Amino acid sequence: LQDSSESFHMATSPSRASRRGDLTSSPGRDLPPFEDESEGLLGDGPLPEEEEEEEADGEELIGDGMERDYRAIPALDRYEAEGLDLDDEDLSELSQGARNAAEEEMRRRDRAQRPRGRIGIGLLYGENHGPSCLTRS
């Protein structure tokens, strides 16, 4: 037995034995040879394997010299003051009561905006998952 498809045809249908050469069970045998289309799809540039070889010539990011990235550079280690709110004078300390009131107000707002019913919460967070504040009390 040379091919499993040949033995299958012979065993199930002897009348097909004469047409065995015309049709095969594998459509790949009847098709023209595969052409490499990677250049057409990827362009005329190098293939990914070739790009990796070219990148090896570039700057080494991991290795003996990677500590240099963390050395102190005073000119670059300071942020510009523009856009930063450095005036703490307009901020005041919150009392514990004011903080509790603000947190309760945010909880009410979140409760009013959350999806209703089990389906809405399940779609948003998944089954049995989600913030503990969504549990009904």
GROMACS .gro file of C-alpha atoms in nm, residues 74-123:
model
   50
   74PRO     CA    1   2.139   6.751   3.711
   75ALA     CA    2   2.024   6.943   3.403
   76LEU     CA    3   1.777   6.668   3.314
   77ASP     CA    4   1.680   6.557   3.665
   78ARG     CA    5   1.482   6.873   3.748
   79TYR     CA    6   1.125   6.941   3.640
   80GLU     CA    7   1.026   7.278   3.506
   81ALA     CA    8   0.807   7.478   3.741
   82GLU     CA    9   0.571   7.566   3.457
   83GLY     CA   10   0.246   7.375   3.490
   84LEU     CA   11   0.314   7.256   3.843
   85ASP     CA   12   0.098   7.381   4.127
   86LEU     CA   13   0.358   7.460   4.388
   87ASP     CA   14   0.135   7.685   4.597
   88ASP     CA   15   0.006   7.478   4.886
   89GLU     CA   16  -0.149   7.786   5.043
   90ASP     CA   17  -0.485   7.735   4.871
   91LEU     CA   18  -0.506   7.377   4.997
   92SER     CA   19  -0.642   7.320   5.342
   93GLU     CA   20  -0.643   7.014   5.562
   94LEU     CA   21  -0.968   6.819   5.556
   95SER     CA   22  -1.116   6.730   5.888
   96GLN     CA   23  -1.214   6.366   5.936
   97GLY     CA   24  -1.583   6.464   5.923
   98ALA     CA   25  -1.540   6.658   5.596
   99ARG     CA   26  -1.349   6.367   5.445
  100ASN     CA   27  -1.619   6.117   5.548
  101ALA     CA   28  -1.889   6.344   5.401
  102ALA     CA   29  -1.698   6.375   5.071
  103GLU     CA   30  -1.648   5.997   5.050
  104GLU     CA   31  -2.018   5.934   5.120
  105GLU     CA   32  -2.113   6.182   4.848
  106MET     CA   33  -1.884   6.001   4.600
  107ARG     CA   34  -2.036   5.664   4.700
  108ARG     CA   35  -2.388   5.801   4.634
  109ARG     CA   36  -2.277   5.938   4.298
  110ASP     CA   37  -2.118   5.605   4.201
  111ARG     CA   38  -2.427   5.413   4.316
  112ALA     CA   39  -2.652   5.637   4.104
  113GLN     CA   40  -2.434   5.592   3.795
  114ARG     CA   41  -2.373   5.218   3.818
  115PRO     CA   42  -2.561   4.969   3.601
  116ARG     CA   43  -2.882   4.829   3.745
  117GLY     CA   44  -2.951   4.460   3.796
  118ARG     CA   45  -2.728   4.157   3.785
  119ILE     CA   46  -2.682   4.165   3.410
  120GLY     CA   47  -2.549   4.520   3.404
  121ILE     CA   48  -2.298   4.460   3.682
  122GLY     CA   49  -2.196   4.126   3.532
  123LEU     CA   50  -2.130   4.283   3.195
   0.00000   0.00000   0.00000
